Amino acid sequence: MEKDYSKYFMPDLKKAGLRSKSSTEFIYDDLVIPEALKEIAKGRKYLVRTFGCQANERDGETLNGIFEAIGYTLASKVDEADVIILNTCAIRENAEQRVFGEIGNLKRLKQNNKDLIFGICGCMIQEEHVVNKILDKFHQVDILFGTHNIQNLPSLLLKAIESKETVVEVYSKEGEVIEALPVRRNDNLKAWVNIMYGCDKFCTYCIVPYTRGKERSRKMEDILEEVRELKNEGYQEVTLLGQNVNAYGKDLNLGYEFGDLLIEVAKTNIPRIRFTTSHPWDFNHKMIDAIRDYDNIMPFVHLPLQSGDDEILKRMGRRYTYESYKELYNEIRSKVKGVSITTDIIVGFPGESEEQFLNTLKACEELSYDSAYTFIYSPRNGTPAARMKDDVSLETKKERFNRLCDVVLKHALKHNKEYVGQTVNVLVEGYSKRNKNILSGYSDSNKLVNFKGDENSVGKIVKVKITKAKSFTLEGEQVE
Ligand code: 5AD
Ligand code: SF4
């Protein structure tokens, strides 16, 4: 018998990809917690497991904040939890497979604890084929909600507890900017700060513009207030987050852009500022000059290239050529002292020829990145690239992937070796469990540094002399 899903708010990827000219609504108070739920939460525990990118991490912190505001406390392991939420990622097939594996694993918990509430949210739930599969095959799931309505968690939770039915609420809309939701951060030194949501670039391989709505910026004063608060709480570092931070402000029409925001955030004197992710298309001189001119804007840029071949870039809808990318890359390298630059590369885009792949390999040799995240193309339902003809075998794609990794690693090691003998600033995050004299943290240029030092340095920015370089880490000794 056909299931009747008409009572649910089901996802619709096609609708999610539409964009109108309407301006963004700003909502300053949107969390409603029913009294009955506060009663239920007493003595009960929650756990949120987050997959995927930093934006999702930050959403996970909001979910934690909402649970705490209701009155739940954090469970230290899954067996202890009365509510478990999986906050999912849809960027590639393997990210989705991991989540389906996890849903299967959690089945046994439900068998042991009949009152356990099990929810799934995040980018995967914005996809109709995922929601249909869960409703058909995974009856242990109680709540499904998307990226646009995490503020509705309290009412959805209460509904699921009271009705004992699966509750589905997914909106396929462009999205608002919702301020002032509670947050429980996972770290007390480094904080994620959303500066914008969504994406309007529609790269042909990418699901994000469909799962996260349109590009919409937070107002500068709201961002600055959050950064000032974090500074007062003792945070040493903020990372400004957006799918494409360089487009910041364009939708607001308030006369400021990402370069202006960087400068204002720098003036708060928070010790360290990072940002991610950048799209080469929107990156301009003002932004580069800001990174150069302010000591607390860290010399580190993640600048996804995706491919070094112009024909592939065009079919990816990336809006730049290799030459124009190179110009930007070289400007950043030459203007910002000690900068490190990393990238994302996709191999095996539909129909990629050996010659086109070689252009990517050549680009990586020529640009010499500090590091790169490399991915094999994964078709995403509903995106234009998923409909393109692909005659390249997975075996060939894997073989290209390995050749690319060799080049990336060679350059990573080369850059790291340049640090030997230099003294760098490190924000000390912690020490090795086995040896409290071995500390670790990241340098200004975002290199992971393990070093001999004083355990009282945890939480501080200290000077470390680098003595050894590996492909992924540096080693050294604290000098101050
Ligand atoms: N297949 C493989 N990699 C992808 N990425 C985005 N979509 C896909 C896809 N369908 C990669 C891009 C992006 C990074 C976050 O993930 O390189 O920059
Ligand atoms: Fe995807 Fe492109 Fe948006 Fe990045 S900028 S999330 S690659 S569509």
Short mmCIF file of C-alpha atoms and ligand atoms in Angstrom, two decimals:
data_model
loop_
_atom_site.label_atom_id
_atom_site.label_comp_id
_atom_site.label_asym_id
_atom_site.label_seq_id
_atom_site.Cartn_x
_atom_site.Cartn_y
_atom_site.Cartn_z
CA MET A 1 0.00 0.00 0.00
CA GLU A 2 1.22 3.53 -0.82
CA LYS A 3 2.10 5.43 2.33
CA ASP A 4 0.29 8.70 2.92
CA TYR A 5 2.89 11.38 3.61
CA SER A 6 0.46 14.27 3.21
CA LYS A 7 0.48 15.03 6.94
CA TYR A 8 4.24 15.65 6.81
CA PHE A 9 6.24 18.68 5.69
CA MET A 10 8.31 16.76 3.13
CA PRO A 11 11.49 18.09 1.48
CA ASP A 12 11.47 19.22 -2.16
CA LEU A 13 14.93 19.77 -3.66
CA LYS A 14 13.59 21.40 -6.83
CA LYS A 15 11.73 24.02 -4.83
CA ALA A 16 14.78 24.46 -2.59
CA GLY A 17 16.85 25.48 -5.61
CA LEU A 18 14.54 28.36 -6.59
CA ARG A 19 15.62 31.90 -5.81
CA SER A 20 13.38 34.96 -5.69
CA LYS A 21 14.35 38.59 -5.29
CA SER A 22 12.65 38.85 -1.91
CA SER A 23 14.71 40.30 0.92
CA THR A 24 15.71 38.29 3.95
CA GLU A 25 13.65 38.33 7.11
CA PHE A 26 15.58 38.82 10.36
CA ILE A 27 14.08 37.07 13.36
CA TYR A 28 15.39 37.97 16.80
CA ASP A 29 13.45 35.68 19.08
CA ASP A 30 12.15 32.43 17.72
CA LEU A 31 12.60 29.79 20.40
CA VAL A 32 9.44 28.60 22.12
CA ILE A 33 9.75 25.94 24.82
CA PRO A 34 6.49 24.29 25.92
CA GLU A 35 6.14 24.00 29.73
CA ALA A 36 5.19 20.32 29.41
CA LEU A 37 8.53 19.61 27.74
CA LYS A 38 10.46 21.34 30.54
CA GLU A 39 8.79 18.90 32.98
CA ILE A 40 9.64 15.90 30.81
CA ALA A 41 13.29 17.03 30.47
CA LYS A 42 13.95 16.99 34.22
CA GLY A 43 16.67 14.42 34.94
CA ARG A 44 16.84 13.43 31.26
CA LYS A 45 19.89 13.48 28.97
CA TYR A 46 20.57 14.34 25.33
CA LEU A 47 23.29 13.67 22.81
CA VAL A 48 23.84 15.33 19.40
CA ARG A 49 26.23 13.70 16.91
CA THR A 50 27.32 16.02 14.13
CA PHE A 51 28.79 15.07 10.75
CA GLY A 52 30.22 17.29 8.03
CA CYS A 53 31.38 20.88 7.74
CA GLN A 54 31.95 23.67 10.28
CA ALA A 55 28.52 25.19 9.57
CA ASN A 56 27.04 21.90 10.71
CA GLU A 57 29.32 21.85 13.78
CA ARG A 58 27.99 25.27 14.65
CA ASP A 59 24.39 24.06 14.15
CA GLY A 60 25.23 21.17 16.49
CA GLU A 61 26.23 23.73 19.12
CA THR A 62 22.87 25.47 18.68
CA LEU A 63 21.06 22.14 19.09
CA ASN A 64 23.04 21.55 22.29
CA GLY A 65 22.10 25.06 23.44
CA ILE A 66 18.41 24.38 22.78
CA PHE A 67 18.52 21.11 24.74
CA GLU A 68 20.17 22.88 27.68
CA ALA A 69 17.57 25.66 27.52
CA ILE A 70 14.79 23.05 27.72
CA GLY A 71 16.46 21.50 30.79
CA TYR A 72 18.14 18.38 29.42
CA THR A 73 21.74 17.65 30.40
CA LEU A 74 24.49 16.33 28.15
CA ALA A 75 24.97 12.55 28.11
CA SER A 76 28.56 11.37 28.13
CA LYS A 77 27.78 8.27 26.04
CA VAL A 78 24.94 7.08 23.77
CA ASP A 79 23.69 4.43 26.22
CA GLU A 80 22.92 7.15 28.76
CA ALA A 81 20.89 9.38 26.42
CA ASP A 82 17.10 9.78 26.44
CA VAL A 83 17.22 11.77 23.19
CA ILE A 84 19.76 11.27 20.41
CA ILE A 85 20.00 13.54 17.36
CA LEU A 86 22.15 12.87 14.28
CA ASN A 87 23.02 16.14 12.56
CA THR A 88 23.88 15.00 9.04
CA CYS A 89 25.88 16.03 5.96
CA ALA A 90 24.96 15.44 2.30
CA ILE A 91 28.06 16.66 0.48
CA ARG A 92 29.18 13.22 -0.78
CA GLU A 93 27.80 9.70 -0.93
CA ASN A 94 30.23 8.38 1.71
CA ALA A 95 29.07 11.03 4.22
CA GLU A 96 25.51 9.74 3.72
CA GLN A 97 26.56 6.09 3.99
CA ARG A 98 28.18 6.80 7.33
CA VAL A 99 24.93 8.24 8.65
CA PHE A 100 22.86 5.27 7.42
CA GLY A 101 25.38 2.99 9.16
CA GLU A 102 24.92 4.97 12.35
CA ILE A 103 21.10 4.82 12.12
CA GLY A 104 21.43 1.02 11.90
CA ASN A 105 23.76 0.95 14.94
CA LEU A 106 21.35 2.96 17.05
CA LYS A 107 18.56 0.45 16.49
CA ARG A 108 19.85 -1.71 19.37
CA LEU A 109 19.57 1.27 21.79
CA LYS A 110 15.93 1.65 20.92
CA GLN A 111 15.40 -2.05 21.67
CA ASN A 112 16.91 -1.57 25.15
CA ASN A 113 15.11 1.69 25.89
CA LYS A 114 11.59 1.98 24.48
CA ASP A 115 11.33 5.64 25.56
CA LEU A 116 14.45 6.72 23.67
CA ILE A 117 13.69 9.49 21.18
CA PHE A 118 15.79 9.34 18.07
CA GLY A 119 15.95 12.29 15.66
CA ILE A 120 17.80 13.10 12.44
CA CYS A 121 18.37 16.57 11.05
CA GLY A 122 20.78 18.49 8.83
CA CYS A 123 21.49 18.55 5.09
CA MET A 124 20.54 14.92 4.32
CA ILE A 125 17.02 15.50 5.59
CA GLN A 126 16.56 18.26 2.97
CA GLU A 127 16.70 15.48 0.32
CA GLU A 128 13.43 13.72 -0.46
CA HIS A 129 15.04 10.40 -1.39
CA VAL A 130 16.71 10.25 2.04
CA VAL A 131 13.52 11.05 3.95
CA ASN A 132 11.57 8.49 1.90
CA LYS A 133 14.20 5.83 2.60
CA ILE A 134 14.18 6.56 6.34
CA LEU A 135 10.39 6.48 6.53
CA ASP A 136 10.27 3.21 4.60
CA LYS A 137 13.16 1.35 6.20
CA PHE A 138 14.13 2.84 9.55
CA HIS A 139 11.10 2.78 11.79
CA GLN A 140 13.23 3.47 14.86
CA VAL A 141 13.39 7.16 13.88
CA ASP A 142 11.01 9.54 15.71
CA ILE A 143 11.82 13.02 14.36
CA LEU A 144 13.08 14.31 11.04
CA PHE A 145 13.76 18.01 10.59
CA GLY A 146 15.88 20.07 8.22
CA THR A 147 18.36 22.93 8.22
CA HIS A 148 15.73 25.71 8.26
CA ASN A 149 13.87 24.84 11.44
CA ILE A 150 16.20 23.74 14.22
CA GLN A 151 14.50 26.37 16.40
CA ASN A 152 11.37 24.16 16.25
CA LEU A 153 13.13 21.27 17.97
CA PRO A 154 11.23 21.75 21.30
CA SER A 155 7.77 21.51 19.74
CA LEU A 156 8.78 18.62 17.44
CA LEU A 157 10.25 16.78 20.39
CA LEU A 158 7.10 17.19 22.46
CA LYS A 159 4.93 16.10 19.54
CA ALA A 160 7.02 12.95 19.03
CA ILE A 161 6.96 12.09 22.75
CA GLU A 162 3.21 12.61 23.06
CA SER A 163 2.06 11.09 19.76
CA LYS A 164 4.60 8.24 19.59
CA GLU A 165 4.52 8.76 15.81
CA THR A 166 7.29 9.84 13.47
CA VAL A 167 7.25 13.62 13.15
CA VAL A 168 8.57 15.09 9.89
CA GLU A 169 9.02 18.81 9.36
CA VAL A 170 11.28 19.93 6.52
CA TYR A 171 11.00 23.28 4.79
CA SER A 172 12.36 23.79 1.29
CA LYS A 173 12.63 27.55 1.34
CA GLU A 174 15.24 30.22 0.82
CA GLY A 175 15.56 30.84 4.55
CA GLU A 176 15.70 33.62 7.12
CA VAL A 177 18.37 34.86 9.49
CA ILE A 178 17.45 33.70 12.96
CA GLU A 179 19.34 35.43 15.74
CA ALA A 180 19.61 34.83 19.47
CA LEU A 181 19.19 31.06 19.53
CA PRO A 182 20.95 29.55 22.53
CA VAL A 183 24.36 27.96 22.04
CA ARG A 184 26.48 25.55 24.02
CA ARG A 185 29.94 25.69 22.46
CA ASN A 186 32.17 22.63 22.30
CA ASP A 187 35.38 24.56 22.90
CA ASN A 188 36.39 27.35 25.26
CA LEU A 189 39.31 28.76 23.24
CA LYS A 190 38.13 28.70 19.63
CA ALA A 191 34.62 29.62 18.49
CA TRP A 192 32.71 29.36 15.23
CA VAL A 193 30.83 32.52 14.27
CA ASN A 194 28.32 32.35 11.42
CA ILE A 195 28.50 35.44 9.25
CA MET A 196 26.22 34.20 6.51
CA TYR A 197 24.12 31.22 5.56
CA GLY A 198 23.34 29.41 2.33
CA CYS A 199 24.85 29.62 -1.11
CA ASP A 200 23.81 31.06 -4.48
CA LYS A 201 26.76 29.88 -6.56
CA PHE A 202 25.13 26.64 -7.74
CA CYS A 203 28.34 24.86 -8.73
CA THR A 204 26.94 22.03 -10.82
CA TYR A 205 28.24 19.22 -8.57
CA CYS A 206 27.16 20.75 -5.27
CA ILE A 207 24.10 20.00 -3.15
CA VAL A 208 24.66 22.85 -0.66
CA PRO A 209 22.62 25.58 -2.42
CA TYR A 210 19.63 23.18 -2.25
CA THR A 211 20.10 22.03 1.35
CA ARG A 212 20.97 25.36 2.92
CA GLY A 213 18.98 27.95 1.02
CA LYS A 214 19.96 31.31 -0.42
CA GLU A 215 22.97 33.42 0.49
CA ARG A 216 21.95 35.60 3.40
CA SER A 217 24.22 37.62 5.63
CA ARG A 218 23.91 38.43 9.30
CA LYS A 219 24.05 42.10 10.13
CA MET A 220 27.50 43.39 11.00
CA GLU A 221 26.41 44.68 14.43
CA ASP A 222 25.08 41.24 15.43
CA ILE A 223 28.32 39.54 14.39
CA LEU A 224 30.47 42.11 16.21
CA GLU A 225 28.41 41.76 19.36
CA GLU A 226 28.93 37.99 19.29
CA VAL A 227 32.69 38.40 18.80
CA ARG A 228 32.95 40.95 21.63
CA GLU A 229 31.05 38.62 23.94
CA LEU A 230 33.34 35.74 23.02
CA LYS A 231 36.37 37.90 23.71
CA ASN A 232 35.00 38.84 27.12
CA GLU A 233 34.46 35.17 27.87
CA GLY A 234 38.16 34.55 27.18
CA TYR A 235 37.99 33.09 23.69
CA GLN A 236 41.29 33.41 21.82
CA GLU A 237 40.10 32.69 18.31
CA VAL A 238 37.03 33.09 16.13
CA THR A 239 36.45 31.51 12.74
CA LEU A 240 33.99 33.45 10.60
CA LEU A 241 31.81 30.93 8.80
CA GLY A 242 29.92 30.90 5.55
CA GLN A 243 29.65 28.61 2.50
CA ASN A 244 31.20 31.52 0.65
CA VAL A 245 32.32 34.23 3.09
CA ASN A 246 33.57 36.51 0.33
CA ALA A 247 29.99 37.17 -0.76
CA TYR A 248 29.26 38.54 2.73
CA GLY A 249 27.11 41.67 2.78
CA LYS A 250 26.16 41.71 -0.90
CA ASP A 251 22.58 40.69 -0.13
CA LEU A 252 22.19 43.30 2.63
CA ASN A 253 22.77 46.41 0.53
CA LEU A 254 24.00 48.23 3.61
CA GLY A 255 27.20 49.44 1.96
CA TYR A 256 29.61 47.01 3.59
CA GLU A 257 31.27 43.81 2.40
CA PHE A 258 33.54 41.06 3.72
CA GLY A 259 36.68 43.25 3.69
CA ASP A 260 34.90 45.81 5.90
CA LEU A 261 33.66 43.09 8.24
CA LEU A 262 37.19 41.66 8.58
CA ILE A 263 38.50 45.08 9.58
CA GLU A 264 35.75 45.66 12.15
CA VAL A 265 36.22 42.19 13.65
CA ALA A 266 39.97 42.85 13.81
CA LYS A 267 39.31 46.08 15.73
CA THR A 268 37.57 44.12 18.52
CA ASN A 269 41.11 42.91 19.34
CA ILE A 270 40.11 39.30 19.64
CA PRO A 271 43.56 37.65 19.43
CA ARG A 272 42.96 35.49 16.35
CA ILE A 273 40.56 35.67 13.41
CA ARG A 274 40.13 33.03 10.74
CA PHE A 275 37.48 32.61 8.06
CA THR A 276 36.20 29.85 5.82
CA THR A 277 35.28 29.08 3.04
CA SER A 278 36.31 31.43 0.26
CA HIS A 279 35.13 31.38 -3.33
CA PRO A 280 37.72 32.86 -5.71
CA TRP A 281 34.94 34.70 -7.57
CA ASP A 282 34.12 37.16 -4.79
CA PHE A 283 37.65 37.58 -3.37
CA ASN A 284 38.90 41.16 -3.86
CA HIS A 285 41.89 43.42 -3.07
CA LYS A 286 40.24 44.96 -0.02
CA MET A 287 40.00 41.55 1.62
CA ILE A 288 43.62 40.69 0.85
CA ASP A 289 44.79 44.06 2.18
CA ALA A 290 42.81 43.54 5.38
CA ILE A 291 44.48 40.15 5.95
CA ARG A 292 47.86 41.79 5.30
CA ASP A 293 47.27 44.84 7.49
CA TYR A 294 45.83 43.38 10.70
CA ASP A 295 48.04 41.15 12.87
CA ASN A 296 45.05 39.39 14.40
CA ILE A 297 43.70 38.26 11.01
CA MET A 298 45.59 35.01 10.57
CA PRO A 299 47.67 34.50 7.42
CA PHE A 300 45.75 31.51 6.21
CA VAL A 301 43.41 31.20 3.23
CA HIS A 302 41.45 28.16 2.11
CA LEU A 303 40.81 28.80 -1.58
CA PRO A 304 39.07 25.93 -3.38
CA LEU A 305 40.34 25.44 -6.94
CA GLN A 306 38.31 22.25 -7.68
CA SER A 307 40.02 21.73 -11.06
CA GLY A 308 42.95 23.17 -12.99
CA ASP A 309 41.25 22.71 -16.35
CA ASP A 310 39.21 25.55 -17.86
CA GLU A 311 36.71 23.31 -19.64
CA ILE A 312 36.00 21.37 -16.44
CA LEU A 313 35.80 24.61 -14.42
CA LYS A 314 33.23 25.87 -16.90
CA ARG A 315 31.16 22.70 -16.63
CA MET A 316 31.44 22.93 -12.84
CA GLY A 317 30.01 26.45 -13.05
CA ARG A 318 32.94 27.89 -11.11
CA ARG A 319 33.01 31.30 -12.88
CA TYR A 320 36.81 31.60 -13.14
CA THR A 321 39.62 30.31 -15.34
CA TYR A 322 42.82 28.76 -14.08
CA GLU A 323 44.71 31.93 -15.10
CA SER A 324 42.43 34.26 -13.15
CA TYR A 325 42.60 31.95 -10.11
CA LYS A 326 46.40 31.94 -10.36
CA GLU A 327 46.47 35.72 -10.42
CA LEU A 328 44.45 35.89 -7.21
CA TYR A 329 46.53 33.13 -5.60
CA ASN A 330 49.78 34.91 -6.44
CA GLU A 331 48.48 38.22 -5.14
CA ILE A 332 47.62 36.61 -1.79
CA ARG A 333 51.01 34.85 -1.62
CA SER A 334 52.95 38.00 -2.44
CA LYS A 335 51.00 40.46 -0.25
CA VAL A 336 50.42 38.43 2.92
CA LYS A 337 53.67 37.60 4.72
CA GLY A 338 53.97 33.97 5.83
CA VAL A 339 50.58 33.06 4.41
CA SER A 340 49.60 29.45 3.94
CA ILE A 341 47.07 28.54 1.29
CA THR A 342 45.08 25.32 1.06
CA THR A 343 42.52 24.13 -1.44
CA ASP A 344 39.82 21.63 -2.37
CA ILE A 345 40.14 19.50 -5.51
CA ILE A 346 37.59 17.18 -7.09
CA VAL A 347 38.91 14.42 -9.36
CA GLY A 348 36.76 12.45 -11.76
CA PHE A 349 34.17 15.10 -12.55
CA PRO A 350 31.86 13.58 -15.24
CA GLY A 351 33.77 13.04 -18.47
CA GLU A 352 37.12 14.33 -17.13
CA SER A 353 39.80 13.23 -19.62
CA GLU A 354 43.36 12.25 -18.72
CA GLU A 355 44.54 15.51 -20.28
CA GLN A 356 42.10 17.53 -18.18
CA PHE A 357 43.21 15.71 -15.06
CA LEU A 358 46.84 16.45 -15.98
CA ASN A 359 45.95 20.16 -16.01
CA THR A 360 44.83 19.82 -12.39
CA LEU A 361 48.02 17.98 -11.51
CA LYS A 362 50.08 20.68 -13.26
CA ALA A 363 48.18 23.39 -11.38
CA CYS A 364 48.97 21.75 -8.04
CA GLU A 365 52.65 21.51 -8.99
CA GLU A 366 52.71 25.12 -10.13
CA LEU A 367 50.75 26.67 -7.26
CA SER A 368 52.37 24.52 -4.57
CA TYR A 369 49.64 24.48 -1.91
CA ASP A 370 50.38 24.12 1.78
CA SER A 371 47.79 21.38 1.77
CA ALA A 372 44.71 20.22 -0.11
CA TYR A 373 41.52 18.32 0.56
CA THR A 374 41.02 15.94 -2.32
CA PHE A 375 37.76 14.25 -3.25
CA ILE A 376 36.51 11.81 -5.85
CA TYR A 377 33.43 13.28 -7.52
CA SER A 378 30.23 11.96 -6.01
CA PRO A 379 26.98 12.44 -7.97
CA ARG A 380 24.33 14.28 -5.92
CA ASN A 381 20.69 13.72 -6.83
CA GLY A 382 19.06 16.86 -8.19
CA THR A 383 22.27 18.65 -9.21
CA PRO A 384 23.09 19.37 -12.90
CA ALA A 385 26.37 17.40 -12.86
CA ALA A 386 24.52 14.25 -11.77
CA ARG A 387 22.78 14.34 -15.17
CA MET A 388 26.03 14.71 -17.16
CA LYS A 389 27.44 11.76 -19.09
CA ASP A 390 30.30 10.09 -17.27
CA ASP A 391 32.47 7.56 -19.12
CA VAL A 392 35.37 7.50 -16.64
CA SER A 393 35.64 4.32 -14.57
CA LEU A 394 35.89 4.43 -10.79
CA GLU A 395 39.20 2.59 -11.08
CA THR A 396 40.63 5.42 -13.23
CA LYS A 397 39.26 8.01 -10.79
CA LYS A 398 40.91 6.25 -7.85
CA GLU A 399 44.18 6.01 -9.70
CA ARG A 400 44.07 9.76 -10.49
CA PHE A 401 43.14 10.50 -6.90
CA ASN A 402 46.29 8.69 -5.71
CA ARG A 403 48.50 10.52 -8.19
CA LEU A 404 47.04 13.83 -7.00
CA CYS A 405 47.61 12.94 -3.34
CA ASP A 406 51.29 12.24 -4.04
CA VAL A 407 51.74 15.74 -5.52
CA VAL A 408 49.78 17.39 -2.69
CA LEU A 409 51.82 15.60 -0.01
CA LYS A 410 55.11 16.48 -1.69
CA HIS A 411 54.28 20.19 -1.58
CA ALA A 412 52.87 20.01 1.96
CA LEU A 413 56.17 18.56 3.17
CA LYS A 414 58.15 21.13 1.20
CA HIS A 415 56.26 24.01 2.85
CA ASN A 416 56.49 22.46 6.29
CA LYS A 417 60.27 22.02 5.94
CA GLU A 418 60.57 25.79 5.39
CA TYR A 419 59.43 26.25 9.00
CA VAL A 420 62.35 24.32 10.52
CA GLY A 421 64.47 26.77 12.51
CA GLN A 422 61.69 29.40 12.57
CA THR A 423 59.81 30.51 15.68
CA VAL A 424 56.01 30.56 15.36
CA ASN A 425 53.06 31.55 17.55
CA VAL A 426 50.95 28.63 18.73
CA LEU A 427 47.60 28.75 20.50
CA VAL A 428 48.02 25.84 22.93
CA GLU A 429 44.94 23.64 22.90
CA GLY A 430 46.04 20.77 25.10
CA TYR A 431 48.63 18.18 25.95
CA SER A 432 49.24 14.60 25.03
CA LYS A 433 47.42 12.23 27.40
CA ARG A 434 50.58 10.16 27.83
CA ASN A 435 53.00 13.04 28.38
CA LYS A 436 51.96 16.41 29.76
CA ASN A 437 55.15 17.99 28.43
CA ILE A 438 54.04 17.37 24.86
CA LEU A 439 51.62 20.15 23.95
CA SER A 440 49.81 20.86 20.72
CA GLY A 441 48.03 23.65 18.91
CA TYR A 442 47.91 25.55 15.64
CA SER A 443 50.31 28.18 14.34
CA ASP A 444 49.08 31.48 12.90
CA SER A 445 49.26 29.90 9.45
CA ASN A 446 47.16 26.97 10.68
CA LYS A 447 49.90 24.33 10.94
CA LEU A 448 49.38 21.71 13.63
CA VAL A 449 52.38 21.91 15.96
CA ASN A 450 53.33 19.30 18.58
CA PHE A 451 55.99 20.59 20.95
CA LYS A 452 57.81 20.24 24.24
CA GLY A 453 56.62 22.92 26.61
CA ASP A 454 55.09 23.93 29.89
CA GLU A 455 51.68 22.42 30.67
CA ASN A 456 50.62 25.78 32.18
CA SER A 457 50.66 27.18 28.65
CA VAL A 458 47.34 25.53 27.73
CA GLY A 459 44.92 28.25 26.60
CA LYS A 460 47.70 30.73 25.81
CA ILE A 461 49.48 31.82 22.65
CA VAL A 462 53.17 30.92 23.01
CA LYS A 463 56.32 30.97 20.88
CA VAL A 464 57.58 27.65 19.57
CA LYS A 465 60.81 26.98 17.71
CA ILE A 466 60.23 24.41 14.98
CA THR A 467 62.74 21.55 14.96
CA LYS A 468 61.17 18.99 12.64
CA ALA A 469 58.68 18.88 9.76
CA LYS A 470 56.37 16.08 8.66
CA SER A 471 53.72 16.20 5.89
CA PHE A 472 50.83 16.97 8.26
CA THR A 473 52.51 18.31 11.41
CA LEU A 474 55.41 20.33 12.74
CA GLU A 475 57.42 19.53 15.88
CA GLY A 476 59.24 21.98 18.12
CA GLU A 477 60.14 23.38 21.52
CA GLN A 478 58.54 26.22 23.41
CA VAL A 479 60.84 29.23 23.69
CA GLU A 480 58.61 31.75 25.50
N1 5AD B 1 31.59 15.33 -5.02
C1 5AD B 1 32.84 15.43 -4.53
N2 5AD B 1 33.27 16.49 -3.83
C2 5AD B 1 32.40 17.50 -3.63
N3 5AD B 1 32.53 18.67 -2.99
C3 5AD B 1 31.36 19.32 -3.05
N4 5AD B 1 30.45 18.60 -3.72
C4 5AD B 1 31.08 17.45 -4.10
C5 5AD B 1 30.69 16.31 -4.83
N5 5AD B 1 29.46 16.20 -5.33
C6 5AD B 1 33.79 19.11 -2.39
C7 5AD B 1 34.26 20.42 -3.02
C8 5AD B 1 33.96 21.42 -1.93
C9 5AD B 1 34.16 20.60 -0.69
C10 5AD B 1 33.55 21.15 0.54
O1 5AD B 1 33.57 19.37 -1.02
O2 5AD B 1 35.64 20.32 -3.26
O3 5AD B 1 34.83 22.55 -1.97
FE1 SF4 B 2 29.16 24.24 -3.20
FE2 SF4 B 2 30.13 26.14 -4.69
FE3 SF4 B 2 28.53 26.81 -2.71
FE4 SF4 B 2 30.97 25.91 -2.20
S1 SF4 B 2 30.44 27.78 -3.24
S2 SF4 B 2 29.11 25.26 -1.23
S3 SF4 B 2 31.29 24.44 -3.81
S4 SF4 B 2 28.01 25.63 -4.51
#
